[in-house]
């Protein structure tokens, strides 16, 4: 604003006022003294939102509200973005923007490895990526919310989120794990893992690919985004980010099972899972089903 007194009046009147169902935050813009900021933290700064922190292991019940209350003890929280599976279930991680570097530092110092929702939090400054530091064939594996995506094949049926997390956390910070499960809640042999740091993801691939796990030899690779433009337009709707390419199978004999159809299709590539339509007695197939490929 042109006049200082007018600017002060607007801040006093509008700060913390509810506007369009949101509480405003209005303040004077502060210049950052970059000489006092460690080099590895500087890319965490956003001119509009402030200092970005990454919070992991929040638990499924975390919300923007509960995370905001937690971080606001250490300073002004400008924005919160908790990643959600659905409106009632958190993916376990999120991003918090704080006004000043000192406040963000206090939050990291106090909350990293602190207990929250029965879990041990991981909180740190989020760094922007320098793409030239990453192998070109790996760049499409990155998601700004969840990190570096890996696909794991040939996991044993008794694999769970816990055992998968333990397996990969030896190599670094694991953002999320998602084993594909069949109707008996057993792992189909495939899982998706997200890691926060690129080099840690590389180390996990190098350490676990072609290694023995249970009775199997694992395959671990960086997940690649699908170029849908390179596929026929009529097939694009068949693609699911988590499950792969959905295939509809019809005219199956009634004695077919998920396992037999899985064996049939796995000759041609990796099958994430099979879901046959079953009659009410659960003993006979209706003759059709779905068989997604990764």
JSON list of N, CA, C and O in Angstrom, two decimals, residues 206-245:
[
{"chain": "A", "resi": 206, "resn": "UNK", "atom": "N", "xyz": [19.77, -50.43, -5.71]},
{"chain": "A", "resi": 206, "resn": "UNK", "atom": "CA", "xyz": [21.04, -51.16, -5.84]},
{"chain": "A", "resi": 206, "resn": "UNK", "atom": "C", "xyz": [21.17, -52.26, -4.79]},
{"chain": "A", "resi": 206, "resn": "UNK", "atom": "O", "xyz": [21.75, -53.33, -5.06]},
{"chain": "A", "resi": 207, "resn": "UNK", "atom": "N", "xyz": [20.63, -52.01, -3.59]},
{"chain": "A", "resi": 207, "resn": "UNK", "atom": "CA", "xyz": [20.77, -52.99, -2.52]},
{"chain": "A", "resi": 207, "resn": "UNK", "atom": "C", "xyz": [19.78, -54.14, -2.58]},
{"chain": "A", "resi": 207, "resn": "UNK", "atom": "O", "xyz": [20.09, -55.25, -2.14]},
{"chain": "A", "resi": 208, "resn": "UNK", "atom": "N", "xyz": [18.58, -53.87, -3.13]},
{"chain": "A", "resi": 208, "resn": "UNK", "atom": "CA", "xyz": [17.51, -54.86, -3.06]},
{"chain": "A", "resi": 208, "resn": "UNK", "atom": "C", "xyz": [17.23, -55.57, -4.39]},
{"chain": "A", "resi": 208, "resn": "UNK", "atom": "O", "xyz": [16.71, -56.68, -4.39]},
{"chain": "A", "resi": 209, "resn": "UNK", "atom": "N", "xyz": [17.52, -54.94, -5.51]},
{"chain": "A", "resi": 209, "resn": "UNK", "atom": "CA", "xyz": [17.27, -55.58, -6.81]},
{"chain": "A", "resi": 209, "resn": "UNK", "atom": "C", "xyz": [18.13, -56.83, -6.95]},
{"chain": "A", "resi": 209, "resn": "UNK", "atom": "O", "xyz": [19.34, -56.81, -6.69]},
{"chain": "A", "resi": 210, "resn": "UNK", "atom": "N", "xyz": [17.49, -57.93, -7.33]},
{"chain": "A", "resi": 210, "resn": "UNK", "atom": "CA", "xyz": [18.16, -59.24, -7.49]},
{"chain": "A", "resi": 210, "resn": "UNK", "atom": "C", "xyz": [18.65, -59.82, -6.16]},
{"chain": "A", "resi": 210, "resn": "UNK", "atom": "O", "xyz": [19.49, -60.72, -6.15]},
{"chain": "A", "resi": 211, "resn": "UNK", "atom": "N", "xyz": [18.12, -59.31, -5.04]},
{"chain": "A", "resi": 211, "resn": "UNK", "atom": "CA", "xyz": [18.48, -59.88, -3.74]},
{"chain": "A", "resi": 211, "resn": "UNK", "atom": "C", "xyz": [17.42, -60.90, -3.32]},
{"chain": "A", "resi": 211, "resn": "UNK", "atom": "O", "xyz": [16.27, -60.86, -3.78]},
{"chain": "A", "resi": 212, "resn": "UNK", "atom": "N", "xyz": [17.80, -61.83, -2.46]},
{"chain": "A", "resi": 212, "resn": "UNK", "atom": "CA", "xyz": [16.87, -62.84, -1.97]},
{"chain": "A", "resi": 212, "resn": "UNK", "atom": "C", "xyz": [16.04, -62.28, -0.82]},
{"chain": "A", "resi": 212, "resn": "UNK", "atom": "O", "xyz": [16.57, -61.64, 0.09]},
{"chain": "A", "resi": 213, "resn": "UNK", "atom": "N", "xyz": [14.75, -62.53, -0.89]},
{"chain": "A", "resi": 213, "resn": "UNK", "atom": "CA", "xyz": [13.83, -62.09, 0.16]},
{"chain": "A", "resi": 213, "resn": "UNK", "atom": "C", "xyz": [12.79, -63.18, 0.32]},
{"chain": "A", "resi": 213, "resn": "UNK", "atom": "O", "xyz": [12.01, -63.44, -0.60]},
{"chain": "A", "resi": 214, "resn": "UNK", "atom": "N", "xyz": [12.79, -63.82, 1.49]},
{"chain": "A", "resi": 214, "resn": "UNK", "atom": "CA", "xyz": [11.97, -65.02, 1.62]},
{"chain": "A", "resi": 214, "resn": "UNK", "atom": "C", "xyz": [12.54, -66.09, 0.71]},
{"chain": "A", "resi": 214, "resn": "UNK", "atom": "O", "xyz": [13.73, -66.38, 0.72]},
{"chain": "A", "resi": 215, "resn": "UNK", "atom": "N", "xyz": [11.69, -66.66, -0.12]},
{"chain": "A", "resi": 215, "resn": "UNK", "atom": "CA", "xyz": [12.14, -67.66, -1.09]},
{"chain": "A", "resi": 215, "resn": "UNK", "atom": "C", "xyz": [12.25, -67.08, -2.49]},
{"chain": "A", "resi": 215, "resn": "UNK", "atom": "O", "xyz": [12.43, -67.82, -3.47]},
{"chain": "A", "resi": 216, "resn": "UNK", "atom": "N", "xyz": [12.12, -65.76, -2.61]},
{"chain": "A", "resi": 216, "resn": "UNK", "atom": "CA", "xyz": [12.08, -65.13, -3.92]},
{"chain": "A", "resi": 216, "resn": "UNK", "atom": "C", "xyz": [13.31, -64.24, -4.15]},
{"chain": "A", "resi": 216, "resn": "UNK", "atom": "O", "xyz": [14.00, -63.85, -3.21]},
{"chain": "A", "resi": 217, "resn": "UNK", "atom": "N", "xyz": [13.56, -63.94, -5.42]},
{"chain": "A", "resi": 217, "resn": "UNK", "atom": "CA", "xyz": [14.58, -62.98, -5.80]},
{"chain": "A", "resi": 217, "resn": "UNK", "atom": "C", "xyz": [13.85, -61.71, -6.24]},
{"chain": "A", "resi": 217, "resn": "UNK", "atom": "O", "xyz": [13.11, -61.71, -7.23]},
{"chain": "A", "resi": 218, "resn": "UNK", "atom": "N", "xyz": [14.05, -60.62, -5.49]},
{"chain": "A", "resi": 218, "resn": "UNK", "atom": "CA", "xyz": [13.30, -59.39, -5.73]},
{"chain": "A", "resi": 218, "resn": "UNK", "atom": "C", "xyz": [13.73, -58.69, -7.01]},
{"chain": "A", "resi": 218, "resn": "UNK", "atom": "O", "xyz": [14.86, -58.80, -7.46]},
{"chain": "A", "resi": 219, "resn": "UNK", "atom": "N", "xyz": [12.77, -57.97, -7.58]},
{"chain": "A", "resi": 219, "resn": "UNK", "atom": "CA", "xyz": [13.04, -57.02, -8.64]},
{"chain": "A", "resi": 219, "resn": "UNK", "atom": "C", "xyz": [12.57, -55.64, -8.15]},
{"chain": "A", "resi": 219, "resn": "UNK", "atom": "O", "xyz": [11.40, -55.48, -7.80]},
{"chain": "A", "resi": 220, "resn": "UNK", "atom": "N", "xyz": [13.49, -54.69, -8.11]},
{"chain": "A", "resi": 220, "resn": "UNK", "atom": "CA", "xyz": [13.17, -53.34, -7.63]},
{"chain": "A", "resi": 220, "resn": "UNK", "atom": "C", "xyz": [13.65, -52.33, -8.67]},
{"chain": "A", "resi": 220, "resn": "UNK", "atom": "O", "xyz": [14.84, -52.31, -9.01]},
{"chain": "A", "resi": 221, "resn": "UNK", "atom": "N", "xyz": [12.73, -51.54, -9.18]},
{"chain": "A", "resi": 221, "resn": "UNK", "atom": "CA", "xyz": [13.09, -50.56, -10.22]},
{"chain": "A", "resi": 221, "resn": "UNK", "atom": "C", "xyz": [12.37, -49.25, -9.94]},
{"chain": "A", "resi": 221, "resn": "UNK", "atom": "O", "xyz": [11.39, -49.20, -9.20]},
{"chain": "A", "resi": 222, "resn": "UNK", "atom": "N", "xyz": [12.87, -48.17, -10.53]},
{"chain": "A", "resi": 222, "resn": "UNK", "atom": "CA", "xyz": [12.17, -46.90, -10.47]},
{"chain": "A", "resi": 222, "resn": "UNK", "atom": "C", "xyz": [10.88, -46.97, -11.28]},
{"chain": "A", "resi": 222, "resn": "UNK", "atom": "O", "xyz": [10.86, -47.54, -12.38]},
{"chain": "A", "resi": 223, "resn": "UNK", "atom": "N", "xyz": [9.83, -46.42, -10.70]},
{"chain": "A", "resi": 223, "resn": "UNK", "atom": "CA", "xyz": [8.55, -46.38, -11.40]},
{"chain": "A", "resi": 223, "resn": "UNK", "atom": "C", "xyz": [8.58, -45.30, -12.48]},
{"chain": "A", "resi": 223, "resn": "UNK", "atom": "O", "xyz": [9.07, -44.20, -12.25]},
{"chain": "A", "resi": 224, "resn": "UNK", "atom": "N", "xyz": [8.09, -45.64, -13.65]},
{"chain": "A", "resi": 224, "resn": "UNK", "atom": "CA", "xyz": [8.05, -44.66, -14.74]},
{"chain": "A", "resi": 224, "resn": "UNK", "atom": "C", "xyz": [6.62, -44.26, -15.03]},
{"chain": "A", "resi": 224, "resn": "UNK", "atom": "O", "xyz": [5.73, -45.10, -15.05]},
{"chain": "A", "resi": 225, "resn": "UNK", "atom": "N", "xyz": [6.42, -42.98, -15.24]},
{"chain": "A", "resi": 225, "resn": "UNK", "atom": "CA", "xyz": [5.10, -42.51, -15.61]},
{"chain": "A", "resi": 225, "resn": "UNK", "atom": "C", "xyz": [4.79, -42.94, -17.04]},
{"chain": "A", "resi": 225, "resn": "UNK", "atom": "O", "xyz": [5.66, -42.97, -17.90]},
{"chain": "A", "resi": 226, "resn": "UNK", "atom": "N", "xyz": [3.55, -43.25, -17.26]},
{"chain": "A", "resi": 226, "resn": "UNK", "atom": "CA", "xyz": [3.12, -43.71, -18.58]},
{"chain": "A", "resi": 226, "resn": "UNK", "atom": "C", "xyz": [2.81, -42.52, -19.48]},
{"chain": "A", "resi": 226, "resn": "UNK", "atom": "O", "xyz": [2.10, -41.60, -19.08]},
{"chain": "A", "resi": 227, "resn": "UNK", "atom": "N", "xyz": [3.36, -42.54, -20.67]},
{"chain": "A", "resi": 227, "resn": "UNK", "atom": "CA", "xyz": [3.06, -41.50, -21.66]},
{"chain": "A", "resi": 227, "resn": "UNK", "atom": "C", "xyz": [1.77, -41.91, -22.39]},
{"chain": "A", "resi": 227, "resn": "UNK", "atom": "O", "xyz": [1.80, -42.64, -23.38]},
{"chain": "A", "resi": 228, "resn": "UNK", "atom": "N", "xyz": [0.65, -41.43, -21.86]},
{"chain": "A", "resi": 228, "resn": "UNK", "atom": "CA", "xyz": [-0.64, -41.83, -22.44]},
{"chain": "A", "resi": 228, "resn": "UNK", "atom": "C", "xyz": [-0.80, -41.36, -23.87]},
{"chain": "A", "resi": 228, "resn": "UNK", "atom": "O", "xyz": [-1.56, -41.95, -24.65]},
{"chain": "A", "resi": 229, "resn": "UNK", "atom": "N", "xyz": [-0.09, -40.30, -24.23]},
{"chain": "A", "resi": 229, "resn": "UNK", "atom": "CA", "xyz": [-0.20, -39.80, -25.60]},
{"chain": "A", "resi": 229, "resn": "UNK", "atom": "C", "xyz": [0.34, -40.81, -26.61]},
{"chain": "A", "resi": 229, "resn": "UNK", "atom": "O", "xyz": [-0.01, -40.77, -27.79]},
{"chain": "A", "resi": 230, "resn": "UNK", "atom": "N", "xyz": [1.21, -41.71, -26.12]},
{"chain": "A", "resi": 230, "resn": "UNK", "atom": "CA", "xyz": [1.80, -42.71, -27.01]},
{"chain": "A", "resi": 230, "resn": "UNK", "atom": "C", "xyz": [0.91, -43.94, -27.16]},
{"chain": "A", "resi": 230, "resn": "UNK", "atom": "O", "xyz": [1.26, -44.86, -27.90]},
{"chain": "A", "resi": 231, "resn": "UNK", "atom": "N", "xyz": [-0.21, -43.97, -26.46]},
{"chain": "A", "resi": 231, "resn": "UNK", "atom": "CA", "xyz": [-1.13, -45.11, -26.55]},
{"chain": "A", "resi": 231, "resn": "UNK", "atom": "C", "xyz": [-2.40, -44.69, -27.28]},
{"chain": "A", "resi": 231, "resn": "UNK", "atom": "O", "xyz": [-2.77, -43.51, -27.28]},
{"chain": "A", "resi": 232, "resn": "UNK", "atom": "N", "xyz": [-3.08, -45.64, -27.93]},
{"chain": "A", "resi": 232, "resn": "UNK", "atom": "CA", "xyz": [-4.33, -45.30, -28.62]},
{"chain": "A", "resi": 232, "resn": "UNK", "atom": "C", "xyz": [-5.33, -44.65, -27.67]},
{"chain": "A", "resi": 232, "resn": "UNK", "atom": "O", "xyz": [-5.46, -45.06, -26.52]},
{"chain": "A", "resi": 233, "resn": "UNK", "atom": "N", "xyz": [-6.01, -43.64, -28.13]},
{"chain": "A", "resi": 233, "resn": "UNK", "atom": "CA", "xyz": [-6.91, -42.87, -27.28]},
{"chain": "A", "resi": 233, "resn": "UNK", "atom": "C", "xyz": [-7.99, -43.74, -26.64]},
{"chain": "A", "resi": 233, "resn": "UNK", "atom": "O", "xyz": [-8.37, -43.53, -25.49]},
{"chain": "A", "resi": 234, "resn": "UNK", "atom": "N", "xyz": [-8.47, -44.75, -27.38]},
{"chain": "A", "resi": 234, "resn": "UNK", "atom": "CA", "xyz": [-9.54, -45.60, -26.84]},
{"chain": "A", "resi": 234, "resn": "UNK", "atom": "C", "xyz": [-9.06, -46.51, -25.73]},
{"chain": "A", "resi": 234, "resn": "UNK", "atom": "O", "xyz": [-9.87, -47.13, -25.03]},
{"chain": "A", "resi": 235, "resn": "UNK", "atom": "N", "xyz": [-7.74, -46.62, -25.52]},
{"chain": "A", "resi": 235, "resn": "UNK", "atom": "CA", "xyz": [-7.20, -47.48, -24.47]},
{"chain": "A", "resi": 235, "resn": "UNK", "atom": "C", "xyz": [-6.80, -46.70, -23.22]},
{"chain": "A", "resi": 235, "resn": "UNK", "atom": "O", "xyz": [-6.54, -47.30, -22.18]},
{"chain": "A", "resi": 236, "resn": "UNK", "atom": "N", "xyz": [-6.72, -45.38, -23.29]},
{"chain": "A", "resi": 236, "resn": "UNK", "atom": "CA", "xyz": [-6.16, -44.59, -22.20]},
{"chain": "A", "resi": 236, "resn": "UNK", "atom": "C", "xyz": [-6.96, -44.69, -20.92]},
{"chain": "A", "resi": 236, "resn": "UNK", "atom": "O", "xyz": [-6.40, -44.66, -19.82]},
{"chain": "A", "resi": 237, "resn": "UNK", "atom": "N", "xyz": [-8.27, -44.83, -21.04]},
{"chain": "A", "resi": 237, "resn": "UNK", "atom": "CA", "xyz": [-9.12, -44.92, -19.84]},
{"chain": "A", "resi": 237, "resn": "UNK", "atom": "C", "xyz": [-8.88, -46.21, -19.06]},
{"chain": "A", "resi": 237, "resn": "UNK", "atom": "O", "xyz": [-9.29, -46.33, -17.90]},
{"chain": "A", "resi": 238, "resn": "UNK", "atom": "N", "xyz": [-8.20, -47.18, -19.68]},
{"chain": "A", "resi": 238, "resn": "UNK", "atom": "CA", "xyz": [-7.94, -48.46, -19.02]},
{"chain": "A", "resi": 238, "resn": "UNK", "atom": "C", "xyz": [-6.78, -48.38, -18.04]},
{"chain": "A", "resi": 238, "resn": "UNK", "atom": "O", "xyz": [-6.52, -49.33, -17.29]},
{"chain": "A", "resi": 239, "resn": "UNK", "atom": "N", "xyz": [-6.08, -47.24, -18.02]},
{"chain": "A", "resi": 239, "resn": "UNK", "atom": "CA", "xyz": [-4.88, -47.14, -17.17]},
{"chain": "A", "resi": 239, "resn": "UNK", "atom": "C", "xyz": [-5.23, -46.59, -15.79]},
{"chain": "A", "resi": 239, "resn": "UNK", "atom": "O", "xyz": [-5.94, -45.62, -15.65]},
{"chain": "A", "resi": 240, "resn": "UNK", "atom": "N", "xyz": [-4.69, -47.26, -14.77]},
{"chain": "A", "resi": 240, "resn": "UNK", "atom": "CA", "xyz": [-4.82, -46.84, -13.39]},
{"chain": "A", "resi": 240, "resn": "UNK", "atom": "C", "xyz": [-3.42, -46.63, -12.83]},
{"chain": "A", "resi": 240, "resn": "UNK", "atom": "O", "xyz": [-2.54, -47.47, -13.01]},
{"chain": "A", "resi": 241, "resn": "UNK", "atom": "N", "xyz": [-3.19, -45.50, -12.15]},
{"chain": "A", "resi": 241, "resn": "UNK", "atom": "CA", "xyz": [-1.86, -45.15, -11.69]},
{"chain": "A", "resi": 241, "resn": "UNK", "atom": "C", "xyz": [-1.29, -46.24, -10.78]},
{"chain": "A", "resi": 241, "resn": "UNK", "atom": "O", "xyz": [-0.11, -46.59, -10.86]},
{"chain": "A", "resi": 242, "resn": "UNK", "atom": "N", "xyz": [-2.12, -46.80, -9.92]},
{"chain": "A", "resi": 242, "resn": "UNK", "atom": "CA", "xyz": [-1.63, -47.79, -8.96]},
{"chain": "A", "resi": 242, "resn": "UNK", "atom": "C", "xyz": [-1.63, -49.21, -9.53]},
{"chain": "A", "resi": 242, "resn": "UNK", "atom": "O", "xyz": [-0.69, -49.97, -9.31]},
{"chain": "A", "resi": 243, "resn": "UNK", "atom": "N", "xyz": [-2.66, -49.58, -10.29]},
{"chain": "A", "resi": 243, "resn": "UNK", "atom": "CA", "xyz": [-2.83, -50.97, -10.70]},
{"chain": "A", "resi": 243, "resn": "UNK", "atom": "C", "xyz": [-2.30, -51.29, -12.09]},
{"chain": "A", "resi": 243, "resn": "UNK", "atom": "O", "xyz": [-2.07, -52.44, -12.41]},
{"chain": "A", "resi": 244, "resn": "UNK", "atom": "N", "xyz": [-2.13, -50.27, -12.92]},
{"chain": "A", "resi": 244, "resn": "UNK", "atom": "CA", "xyz": [-1.63, -50.53, -14.26]},
{"chain": "A", "resi": 244, "resn": "UNK", "atom": "C", "xyz": [-2.74, -50.54, -15.31]},
{"chain": "A", "resi": 244, "resn": "UNK", "atom": "O", "xyz": [-3.72, -49.80, -15.18]},
{"chain": "A", "resi": 245, "resn": "UNK", "atom": "N", "xyz": [-2.58, -51.37, -16.32]},
{"chain": "A", "resi": 245, "resn": "UNK", "atom": "CA", "xyz": [-3.52, -51.42, -17.43]},
{"chain": "A", "resi": 245, "resn": "UNK", "atom": "C", "xyz": [-4.58, -52.49, -17.19]},
{"chain": "A", "resi": 245, "resn": "UNK", "atom": "O", "xyz": [-4.28, -53.67, -17.06]}
]
